[in-house]
Amino acid sequence: MPIEIQLPRLGWSMEEGKFLDWLKKDGDFIQEGEPLFTLESDKAAQEIESIDAGILHIPSNGPKPGDLVQVGQVLGYLLSQGESAPGLSPQRAPADPQACGLDPSAEGKSQRVDVSQSTEATLPRATAGHPASPRARRAAKQHGVDLSTLSPSGQGGRIRECDVLAAADSTSSGGMKSVPLTPLRSSIAARLMHSRQTTVPVTINGRCDATELLALRRRLKSKSSSDQQSIGVIPTINDILVLLTATALRQHPMLAARWAGDHLLLPESIHIGIAVDTEAGLLVPVIRGVDTATLTQVATQSQRLIAEARAGKLAAVDMHGACFTLSNLGSLGVEAFTPVINPPESAILGIGAIVREAVPLDDGSFVARDRLTLSLTFDHRVNDGAAAARFLLTLRQLIEQPFQGLM
Amino acid sequence: MLTIRMVEERLAKSHQRGLIHGACHTYVGQEAIATGVCAHLHNADAIFSTHRGHGHALAKGMEPGQLMAELFGRETGCSRGRGGSMHLFAPEIGMMGTSGIVGPCILQAAGAGYSSLILKSGQVGVAFFGDGAANNGAFHEGLNMASIWKLPVLFVCENNQFATEVPFASVAGNSSVAARGAAYGLSSIEVDGNDVLAVEAAAGEAVTRARDGGGPTLIECTTYRTRAHAEGMGDFTYRTREDVEQWRARCPIARLKKHLLEHGLASDAQLDSIEQEVAALTEAAHEFAEKSAYPTAESATSHVYAVSANAPHRDAPSTSSATREITFMKATLEALTEEMARNPKIFVMGEGIGVRGGNFATTSGLFAVHGAARLRDTPICERGFVGLAGGAAMTGTRPVVDFMFADFVLDSVGEIVNQIAKMQYMSSGRLKMPVLLRGCIGIGHAAATHHSGSYYSMYAHFPGLRVVVPSSPRDAKGLLKTALTCDDPVLFLEHRELMSVKGPVPEEEYFIDFGKAAVVREGSDVTVVALALMVHKTLAACETLAAEGISVELIDPRTVAPLDVDTLLRSVAKTGRLLIVDEDFAHCGISAEIAAQLADRGFDDLDAPIRRLNGKPSPTPYSPTLEAAVVPNVEAIANAIRSLHAE
């Protein structure tokens, strides 16, 4: 019997995922455990391994790369030699054994069970909600309105064209076009709303001298280019700041604490999240064990994570476990901002642009220095303002004398 | 006679070989009759025949090759492959068709006689039919009408003694067909149908009488078919080999040969040479037919309707044209008056439409102008005069049948559906059928069930018919003008309750095309389609609904065949909602057709289910309380629109 390849549920709350692509071709023989396709759920792209063996049949009307697919929906089949594939109906109705012409043999029974299991996950969304008139369905398509979000005004609960047009008017008045949410955008929105609703954020800013920081970075760069043997990575300003932050957190561990209702949790080792801007949206991969890592180790980890994040291949495990996050908008010219805490963490550091400024000396003369602003948002439930300020002072001092901080 | 015989025998062989796809009824044994009668006819004389018509076609001058090709289903056949053995047409030689239905040819021949009367052409109509048809109502109605009006017609009964396989003697109270003619005041004669000279003499006398204005003649020719009813059928369940052999011995061809030789009118050698000549002709015809191509599948539905090469431009009058208020009935009378004055080929038949001017004054004043021939009061024989009208249309006149109430004409549905509607197609477009059938429909004034039906859905079902159901005096005049100038048969159905309704009618002459719906009232929320009286009732409902903020677009298709679906689609594209208000029954009616078309072609425009409001599926009751309960009224229409608007 053909084995159905279904979209797996990767987390208990996962309802749908974006099918990215097959990793095998139609007709390939698939061993159990071989990677079969890639799937984007929540935030991460993941390779999904085959749980059975067989010849892969990819139906022509199956999901296309980028399609949103319901958990449990059949993507394709694994066939044994000489077996033909069943047709794949885009929306499968509950199986009527007589209509299907199945005889009540053992084989027929087991097939019925398969079918009903697969439809269980796909049907509720297809039949849930209210019926819509053909005209309303056409209007919904034209205006990009999701029919499942509408309240019907027709007798007997039918969605009519006027319901669609009203919704289109309210969401897109003035010729706006509706863009469907990606799972990542939905996930970011949910997490940020959660943060806004469950923390007491306060942001403080502090300026510091970054002249020595830039000098260090120049030195690392020239050392790398002069050292022909070295094929190692060149740490970025951000990598240095990650490491210095870990040093400051060692001195002020409460800034890495988590709120746990009636107590606080302190991490045993310092994992730091770095906010990465990707085409799909914001991702926060986690650099592990920064408190015991060398600068090169931090740089190596961060470069890999950033590359995977931008390629949409970040594994779910790479986005968990941080106790603190760094968000750098300096490269885009932002000097100071109010970053939003990434729960369950309790603080986040925003890094502004490094700006060359005239700094007055005691003798009244001026000297040119590179300066940057740090914006620390902390959860006031966990830390008071002074404690946060003390952490920020430590960090500023470390940045002003980075060679010392890296010792 | 010999050509008929040899062609029939060749066809019998072809039937065995599978060259003939359908039935094949041969004329073997009866050749003397067609030959003796047709000897007196010109091309302009029109003959009408039966399912056993090969001999009539050949005797009237059809090429044997055309006959064979038709039976072989070829493009070169006399009906271009649309007819076969029982539907042979060659109007160019006066062969106006054979028919698979027993009886209509008698009425059609009377119609040809009527055309002759109107056109004063001197042409004669001839019906060939069997003893079976002599028991059919068409025989009695046709003979009676021909006798009353002294029509130039020959009724030639080929009494071969079996109606298919039923002996005539067993189904005839009076087994003399000729004797029946006397009952209707016809000259009648009985002759030996196997004696070509006797037939020829009787026919000669009858044709002369017809041409001289002496009226019709019934000739009963006693004969016998010596092959089976149809090729391939068993023959000896109802008669014996001995019977057949006895009649073979009386072969009309052998008898003529004997006569010619005995009187020294021809030599053996001459007769042999004729036989050889006919045999060669027959073989050549067979070869021609077998080599002919089949018609192309794309042409299967051509000739259902007439194609008017130079149809007049029928723009409705401009809205600025001056009008006056006249009744619906007066408007149609104007149309008929104008067209009768213009076209002398138009004549009207019906009960009380002569001096009386029609039950609904539909012909008021016309008798005084045009006289009895063009305003013909008929006996109460709807089948008879509708069938006669069909034959008249086939032979060059334009009959208008005024049947008062549409219910009455159901007696003639076979003539309308089987003959009039199909004639243009069967003749591959060579016959035109400009027959106008008009009468009242609709419930009202406690007319009860035999004076109140709406039958347009039934007629619209059949290909070949145009069905007009006007709702206003203006439309009624324009559409009747079109009906009186169109080459297709038209059912013009006038709602009785609209007859005295007044409305603006343009002063200038105008026509309204078939298949163009009228947007009676523009609106944006709900489209309502209504016909005839329902247009007026819906309009009244629209006023109430407008006050409630519901804007109704009301469309009157005006003709249900052809049906203007495009205008309905445009309206539904605007409103998204469709209600059909129809006095006729819902089941299989025009409302079902409109709903199906709109669901198919306008699916994505629909914002609600298509709704119908129809008359109740019941015969029309008499009592006013019962009568009102079976027809949609203004309140019911308004409620249906409200409900659909909220849907």
mmCIF file of C-alpha atoms in Angstrom, chain B residues 271-389:
data_model
loop_
_atom_site.group_PDB
_atom_site.id
_atom_site.type_symbol
_atom_site.label_atom_id
_atom_site.label_comp_id
_atom_site.label_asym_id
_atom_site.label_seq_id
_atom_site.Cartn_x
_atom_site.Cartn_y
_atom_site.Cartn_z
ATOM 1 C CA LEU B 271 -39.882 -2.759 -73.725
ATOM 2 C CA ASP B 272 -36.635 -4.692 -73.281
ATOM 3 C CA SER B 273 -34.663 -1.666 -74.230
ATOM 4 C CA ILE B 274 -36.615 0.432 -71.686
ATOM 5 C CA GLU B 275 -35.863 -2.170 -69.024
ATOM 6 C CA GLN B 276 -32.156 -2.091 -69.836
ATOM 7 C CA GLU B 277 -32.155 1.664 -69.775
ATOM 8 C CA VAL B 278 -33.834 1.786 -66.343
ATOM 9 C CA ALA B 279 -31.522 -0.910 -64.982
ATOM 10 C CA ALA B 280 -28.507 1.118 -66.050
ATOM 11 C CA LEU B 281 -30.022 4.258 -64.556
ATOM 12 C CA THR B 282 -30.587 2.440 -61.277
ATOM 13 C CA GLU B 283 -27.031 1.113 -61.146
ATOM 14 C CA ALA B 284 -25.630 4.547 -61.903
ATOM 15 C CA ALA B 285 -27.784 6.025 -59.148
ATOM 16 C CA HIS B 286 -26.548 3.440 -56.682
ATOM 17 C CA GLU B 287 -22.950 4.122 -57.608
ATOM 18 C CA PHE B 288 -23.488 7.879 -57.234
ATOM 19 C CA ALA B 289 -25.059 7.448 -53.802
ATOM 20 C CA GLU B 290 -22.441 5.061 -52.502
ATOM 21 C CA LYS B 291 -19.602 7.325 -53.598
ATOM 22 C CA SER B 292 -21.177 10.429 -52.068
ATOM 23 C CA ALA B 293 -19.664 11.930 -48.931
ATOM 24 C CA TYR B 294 -21.336 12.013 -45.538
ATOM 25 C CA PRO B 295 -22.359 15.425 -44.265
ATOM 26 C CA THR B 296 -19.947 17.015 -41.805
ATOM 27 C CA ALA B 297 -20.736 16.808 -38.104
ATOM 28 C CA GLU B 298 -20.433 20.598 -37.774
ATOM 29 C CA SER B 299 -23.537 21.040 -39.912
ATOM 30 C CA ALA B 300 -25.699 18.846 -37.637
ATOM 31 C CA THR B 301 -27.650 21.767 -36.188
ATOM 32 C CA SER B 302 -27.766 24.066 -39.187
ATOM 33 C CA HIS B 303 -31.185 24.900 -40.696
ATOM 34 C CA VAL B 304 -33.061 24.619 -37.401
ATOM 35 C CA TYR B 305 -34.006 28.268 -37.955
ATOM 36 C CA ALA B 306 -34.279 30.255 -41.144
ATOM 37 C CA VAL B 307 -31.407 32.470 -42.110
ATOM 38 C CA SER B 308 -32.769 35.695 -43.489
ATOM 39 C CA ALA B 309 -30.300 36.930 -46.059
ATOM 40 C CA ASN B 310 -31.500 40.515 -45.959
ATOM 41 C CA ALA B 311 -33.346 40.904 -42.701
ATOM 42 C CA PRO B 312 -34.730 44.392 -42.318
ATOM 43 C CA HIS B 313 -33.114 46.570 -39.717
ATOM 44 C CA ARG B 314 -35.330 46.277 -36.671
ATOM 45 C CA ASP B 315 -34.250 49.046 -34.409
ATOM 46 C CA ALA B 316 -36.853 49.811 -31.831
ATOM 47 C CA PRO B 317 -38.076 53.422 -32.082
ATOM 48 C CA SER B 318 -36.080 56.114 -30.388
ATOM 49 C CA THR B 319 -37.442 57.102 -26.997
ATOM 50 C CA SER B 320 -38.010 60.587 -28.348
ATOM 51 C CA SER B 321 -40.496 59.328 -30.909
ATOM 52 C CA ALA B 322 -44.028 60.652 -30.445
ATOM 53 C CA THR B 323 -46.416 58.212 -28.791
ATOM 54 C CA ARG B 324 -50.057 57.842 -27.920
ATOM 55 C CA GLU B 325 -51.779 55.715 -25.307
ATOM 56 C CA ILE B 326 -53.520 52.671 -26.769
ATOM 57 C CA THR B 327 -54.434 49.254 -25.452
ATOM 58 C CA PHE B 328 -52.374 46.113 -25.918
ATOM 59 C CA MET B 329 -55.114 44.697 -28.146
ATOM 60 C CA LYS B 330 -55.261 47.837 -30.289
ATOM 61 C CA ALA B 331 -51.469 47.780 -30.644
ATOM 62 C CA THR B 332 -51.442 44.231 -32.007
ATOM 63 C CA LEU B 333 -54.358 45.029 -34.291
ATOM 64 C CA GLU B 334 -52.317 47.901 -35.712
ATOM 65 C CA ALA B 335 -49.410 45.569 -36.400
ATOM 66 C CA LEU B 336 -51.634 43.021 -38.141
ATOM 67 C CA THR B 337 -53.475 45.708 -40.096
ATOM 68 C CA GLU B 338 -50.208 47.243 -41.336
ATOM 69 C CA GLU B 339 -48.670 43.922 -42.331
ATOM 70 C CA MET B 340 -51.807 42.558 -44.027
ATOM 71 C CA ALA B 341 -52.000 45.694 -46.109
ATOM 72 C CA ARG B 342 -48.363 45.365 -47.062
ATOM 73 C CA ASN B 343 -48.232 41.596 -47.683
ATOM 74 C CA PRO B 344 -51.086 39.952 -49.633
ATOM 75 C CA LYS B 345 -49.755 36.509 -48.703
ATOM 76 C CA ILE B 346 -50.873 36.924 -45.103
ATOM 77 C CA PHE B 347 -54.164 35.298 -44.169
ATOM 78 C CA VAL B 348 -55.753 34.665 -40.778
ATOM 79 C CA MET B 349 -57.602 31.545 -39.641
ATOM 80 C CA GLY B 350 -59.558 31.008 -36.485
ATOM 81 C CA GLU B 351 -62.899 30.688 -34.851
ATOM 82 C CA GLY B 352 -64.898 33.899 -35.107
ATOM 83 C CA ILE B 353 -62.115 36.015 -36.536
ATOM 84 C CA GLY B 354 -64.022 36.854 -39.736
ATOM 85 C CA VAL B 355 -67.037 39.113 -39.650
ATOM 86 C CA ARG B 356 -67.042 39.013 -35.862
ATOM 87 C CA GLY B 357 -63.481 40.384 -35.703
ATOM 88 C CA GLY B 358 -62.188 37.928 -33.126
ATOM 89 C CA ASN B 359 -63.090 37.031 -29.576
ATOM 90 C CA PHE B 360 -60.637 39.672 -28.346
ATOM 91 C CA ALA B 361 -61.131 41.996 -31.335
ATOM 92 C CA THR B 362 -57.793 40.811 -32.697
ATOM 93 C CA THR B 363 -59.024 41.139 -36.313
ATOM 94 C CA SER B 364 -61.564 43.862 -35.842
ATOM 95 C CA GLY B 365 -62.406 45.613 -39.113
ATOM 96 C CA LEU B 366 -60.087 43.524 -41.284
ATOM 97 C CA PHE B 367 -62.790 41.286 -42.803
ATOM 98 C CA ALA B 368 -64.387 44.277 -44.489
ATOM 99 C CA VAL B 369 -61.046 45.175 -46.078
ATOM 100 C CA HIS B 370 -59.647 41.772 -47.062
ATOM 101 C CA GLY B 371 -62.628 39.440 -47.314
ATOM 102 C CA ALA B 372 -63.323 35.877 -46.285
ATOM 103 C CA ALA B 373 -60.312 34.143 -47.870
ATOM 104 C CA ARG B 374 -57.836 36.198 -45.883
ATOM 105 C CA LEU B 375 -59.935 36.245 -42.706
ATOM 106 C CA ARG B 376 -61.119 32.694 -42.561
ATOM 107 C CA ASP B 377 -63.559 31.502 -39.971
ATOM 108 C CA THR B 378 -62.812 27.859 -39.337
ATOM 109 C CA PRO B 379 -64.637 24.842 -38.027
ATOM 110 C CA ILE B 380 -63.594 23.936 -34.471
ATOM 111 C CA CYS B 381 -60.773 21.697 -35.562
ATOM 112 C CA GLU B 382 -57.548 23.113 -34.134
ATOM 113 C CA ARG B 383 -55.416 20.266 -35.338
ATOM 114 C CA GLY B 384 -56.921 20.583 -38.782
ATOM 115 C CA PHE B 385 -56.374 24.271 -39.370
ATOM 116 C CA VAL B 386 -52.950 24.352 -37.708
ATOM 117 C CA GLY B 387 -51.866 21.480 -39.959
ATOM 118 C CA LEU B 388 -53.374 23.298 -42.933
ATOM 119 C CA ALA B 389 -51.449 26.445 -41.934
#
